[in-house]
CSV table of C-alpha atoms and ligand atoms in Angstrom, one decimal:
chain,number,residue,atom,x,y,z
A,1,GLU,CA,-27.1,83.0,-35.9
A,2,GLN,CA,-25.5,80.3,-33.7
A,3,VAL,CA,-22.8,78.6,-35.8
A,4,ASN,CA,-20.5,75.6,-35.1
A,5,ILE,CA,-17.1,77.3,-35.6
A,6,SER,CA,-15.3,74.0,-35.2
A,7,GLN,CA,-17.2,72.6,-38.2
A,8,ILE,CA,-16.5,75.7,-40.3
A,9,VAL,CA,-12.8,75.2,-39.6
A,10,ARG,CA,-13.0,71.6,-40.7
A,11,ASP,CA,-14.8,72.6,-43.9
A,12,VAL,CA,-12.2,75.2,-44.8
A,13,ILE,CA,-9.4,72.7,-44.1
A,14,ARG,CA,-11.0,70.0,-46.2
A,15,SER,CA,-11.4,72.3,-49.3
A,16,LEU,CA,-8.0,73.8,-49.1
A,17,SER,CA,-6.1,70.6,-48.4
A,18,THR,CA,-7.7,69.2,-51.5
A,19,ALA,CA,-7.0,72.3,-53.6
A,20,TYR,CA,-3.4,72.5,-52.6
A,21,GLN,CA,-2.8,68.8,-52.1
A,22,ARG,CA,-1.3,69.7,-48.7
A,23,GLU,CA,-1.4,68.3,-45.3
A,24,ILE,CA,-3.3,70.6,-42.9
A,25,LYS,CA,-3.5,69.5,-39.3
A,26,PHE,CA,-6.3,70.5,-37.0
A,27,TYR,CA,-5.7,70.5,-33.3
A,28,HIS,CA,-9.0,71.0,-31.7
A,29,GLU,CA,-7.9,71.6,-28.1
A,30,THR,CA,-11.4,71.7,-26.5
A,31,GLU,CA,-13.5,68.8,-25.5
A,32,GLN,CA,-16.5,69.6,-27.6
A,33,ASP,CA,-17.2,71.5,-30.8
A,34,ILE,CA,-17.6,75.3,-30.2
A,35,THR,CA,-20.6,77.2,-31.1
A,36,ILE,CA,-20.6,81.0,-31.3
A,37,SER,CA,-23.0,83.7,-32.5
A,38,ALA,CA,-21.6,84.7,-35.9
A,39,ASP,CA,-22.3,85.2,-39.6
A,40,ARG,CA,-21.5,81.7,-41.0
A,41,SER,CA,-20.4,82.7,-44.5
A,42,LYS,CA,-18.3,85.7,-43.3
A,43,MET,CA,-16.6,83.6,-40.7
A,44,HIS,CA,-15.9,80.9,-43.3
A,45,GLN,CA,-14.4,83.6,-45.5
A,46,ALA,CA,-12.1,85.0,-42.8
A,47,LEU,CA,-10.8,81.6,-41.9
A,48,TYR,CA,-10.4,80.7,-45.6
A,49,ILE,CA,-8.3,83.7,-46.2
A,50,LEU,CA,-5.8,82.8,-43.4
A,51,VAL,CA,-5.5,79.2,-44.3
A,52,ASP,CA,-5.3,80.0,-48.0
A,53,ASN,CA,-2.4,82.4,-47.4
A,54,ALA,CA,-0.7,79.9,-45.1
A,55,CYS,CA,-0.8,77.4,-48.0
A,56,LYS,CA,0.1,80.0,-50.6
A,57,TYR,CA,3.2,81.4,-48.8
A,58,SER,CA,4.6,78.1,-47.4
A,59,GLU,CA,5.4,74.6,-48.7
A,60,ASP,CA,5.1,72.4,-45.6
A,61,THR,CA,2.3,71.2,-43.4
A,62,VAL,CA,0.0,73.9,-42.2
A,63,ILE,CA,-1.4,73.7,-38.6
A,64,VAL,CA,-4.7,75.0,-37.4
A,65,ARG,CA,-5.2,75.0,-33.6
A,66,MET,CA,-8.3,75.9,-31.7
A,67,GLN,CA,-8.3,76.7,-28.0
A,68,ASP,CA,-10.3,78.1,-25.2
A,69,ILE,CA,-8.6,80.9,-23.5
A,70,GLN,CA,-10.7,82.1,-20.6
A,71,ASP,CA,-13.9,83.5,-22.2
A,72,GLN,CA,-12.2,83.8,-25.6
A,73,LEU,CA,-11.9,81.4,-28.5
A,74,ALA,CA,-8.4,81.4,-30.2
A,75,ILE,CA,-7.8,80.0,-33.6
A,76,ASP,CA,-4.1,79.9,-34.7
A,77,VAL,CA,-3.1,79.3,-38.3
A,78,ILE,CA,0.5,78.3,-38.4
A,79,ASP,CA,2.8,78.0,-41.3
A,80,LYS,CA,6.6,77.3,-41.7
A,81,GLY,CA,6.9,79.5,-44.7
A,82,GLU,CA,8.7,82.7,-45.8
A,83,GLY,CA,7.5,84.8,-42.9
A,84,LEU,CA,7.3,88.6,-42.7
A,85,SER,CA,9.7,91.2,-41.4
A,86,GLU,CA,8.6,93.6,-38.6
A,87,ALA,CA,8.1,96.4,-41.1
A,88,GLU,CA,5.9,94.2,-43.3
A,89,GLN,CA,3.9,93.1,-40.4
A,90,GLN,CA,3.0,96.8,-39.7
A,91,HIS,CA,1.1,97.0,-43.0
A,92,ILE,CA,-0.2,93.5,-43.5
A,93,PHE,CA,-3.8,94.3,-42.7
A,94,ASP,CA,-3.9,97.4,-45.0
A,95,ARG,CA,-6.0,97.3,-48.1
A,96,PHE,CA,-4.0,96.4,-51.3
A,97,TYR,CA,-0.7,95.9,-49.3
A,98,ARG,CA,1.4,93.2,-50.8
A,99,VAL,CA,4.9,92.3,-49.8
A,100,ASP,CA,7.2,93.2,-52.7
A,101,LYS,CA,8.8,89.9,-53.2
A,102,ALA,CA,9.1,87.9,-56.4
A,103,ARG,CA,7.4,85.1,-54.5
A,104,SER,CA,4.2,86.9,-53.5
A,105,ARG,CA,3.9,88.5,-57.0
A,106,LYS,CA,4.1,85.1,-58.5
A,107,ALA,CA,1.5,83.8,-56.1
A,108,GLY,CA,-0.9,86.4,-57.4
A,109,GLY,CA,-3.6,88.2,-55.5
A,110,THR,CA,-4.8,91.7,-54.8
A,111,GLY,CA,-3.6,92.4,-51.2
A,112,LEU,CA,-7.2,92.6,-50.0
A,113,GLY,CA,-7.5,89.2,-48.3
A,114,LEU,CA,-6.1,90.2,-44.9
A,115,ALA,CA,-7.9,93.5,-44.8
A,116,ILE,CA,-11.2,91.6,-45.4
A,117,CYS,CA,-10.3,89.0,-42.8
A,118,HIS,CA,-9.5,91.8,-40.3
A,119,GLY,CA,-12.8,93.6,-41.0
A,120,ILE,CA,-14.9,90.4,-40.6
A,121,VAL,CA,-13.2,89.5,-37.3
A,122,GLN,CA,-13.7,93.1,-36.0
A,123,LEU,CA,-17.3,92.9,-36.9
A,124,HIS,CA,-17.6,89.9,-34.6
A,125,GLY,CA,-15.9,91.7,-31.7
A,126,GLY,CA,-12.7,89.9,-32.2
A,127,LYS,CA,-9.1,90.5,-33.1
A,128,VAL,CA,-6.5,89.2,-35.6
A,129,HIS,CA,-2.9,89.1,-34.4
A,130,ILE,CA,0.3,88.1,-36.3
A,131,GLU,CA,3.6,86.7,-35.0
A,132,SER,CA,6.2,86.0,-37.6
A,133,GLN,CA,9.9,85.6,-38.3
A,134,MET,CA,11.5,85.9,-41.7
A,135,ASN,CA,12.2,82.5,-43.3
A,136,GLN,CA,10.8,80.7,-40.2
A,137,GLY,CA,7.1,81.2,-40.7
A,138,SER,CA,4.0,83.0,-39.4
A,139,THR,CA,1.2,82.4,-37.0
A,140,PHE,CA,-2.0,84.4,-37.5
A,141,THR,CA,-4.3,84.2,-34.5
A,142,ILE,CA,-8.0,85.1,-34.5
A,143,THR,CA,-9.5,85.6,-31.0
A,144,LEU,CA,-13.3,85.8,-30.6
A,145,PRO,CA,-15.5,86.3,-27.7
A,146,LYS,CA,-17.6,83.2,-26.9
B,201,LIG,P1,-5.4,88.1,-51.9
B,201,LIG,O1,-6.1,89.5,-51.8
B,201,LIG,O2,-5.8,87.4,-53.1
B,201,LIG,O3,-5.5,87.3,-50.6
B,201,LIG,P2,-2.7,88.6,-51.1
B,201,LIG,O4,-2.4,87.2,-50.6
B,201,LIG,O5,-1.6,89.3,-51.8
B,201,LIG,O6,-3.9,88.5,-52.1
B,201,LIG,P3,-3.4,89.4,-48.5
B,201,LIG,O7,-4.0,88.1,-48.1
B,201,LIG,O8,-4.0,90.7,-47.9
B,201,LIG,O9,-3.3,89.6,-50.0
B,201,LIG,O10,-1.9,89.4,-48.0
B,201,LIG,C1,-1.1,90.5,-48.1
B,201,LIG,C2,0.4,90.2,-48.3
B,201,LIG,O11,0.8,89.6,-47.0
B,201,LIG,C3,0.7,89.1,-49.3
B,201,LIG,O12,0.9,89.6,-50.6
B,201,LIG,C4,1.9,88.4,-48.8
B,201,LIG,O13,3.0,89.0,-49.2
B,201,LIG,C5,1.8,88.6,-47.3
B,201,LIG,N1,1.3,87.4,-46.5
B,201,LIG,C6,0.0,87.1,-46.2
B,201,LIG,N2,-0.1,85.9,-45.5
B,201,LIG,C7,1.2,85.5,-45.4
B,201,LIG,C8,1.8,84.3,-44.8
B,201,LIG,N3,1.1,83.4,-44.2
B,201,LIG,N4,3.2,84.2,-44.9
B,201,LIG,C9,3.9,85.1,-45.6
B,201,LIG,N5,3.4,86.2,-46.2
B,201,LIG,C10,2.1,86.4,-46.1
């Protein structure tokens, strides 16, 4: 199925900015909307998980950026929240892994979100990558073949 991934990102942003009453900026750094071959609802779910976490584990504006990098599509989800240590980053995509902090316990959840996101992106031939610093924030990047 050919899907407009730019539109999926806009839909995810619209519903989560309403739910969290949060500013979520979208920098669409390509001239036109991008269409890829993908499962629409799975792709929506993968993006929803990342943007939902960014809202859940931070308090400021969340940024989503979409770029063309050679023949790849890169989607960054950037938050200025609590961040993750190197050790935590190692386990972040494992099923049921949750960082043992009062904050994440309070936020609720099962620790399945990122494992599901990772699985969906892999199914589409892509990758999920994390860059994070404690108390500075996190950037989760999905790269997908176009
Ligand atoms: P759910 O399964 O409902 O999404 P969850 O948020 O606990 O629950 P994951 O999405 O898999 O599960 O995230 C795993 C853990 O990673 C979280 O408990 C949280 O501690 C940490 N985490 C995820 N995203 C972020 C983020 N953007 N900033 C800081 N910590 C994060």
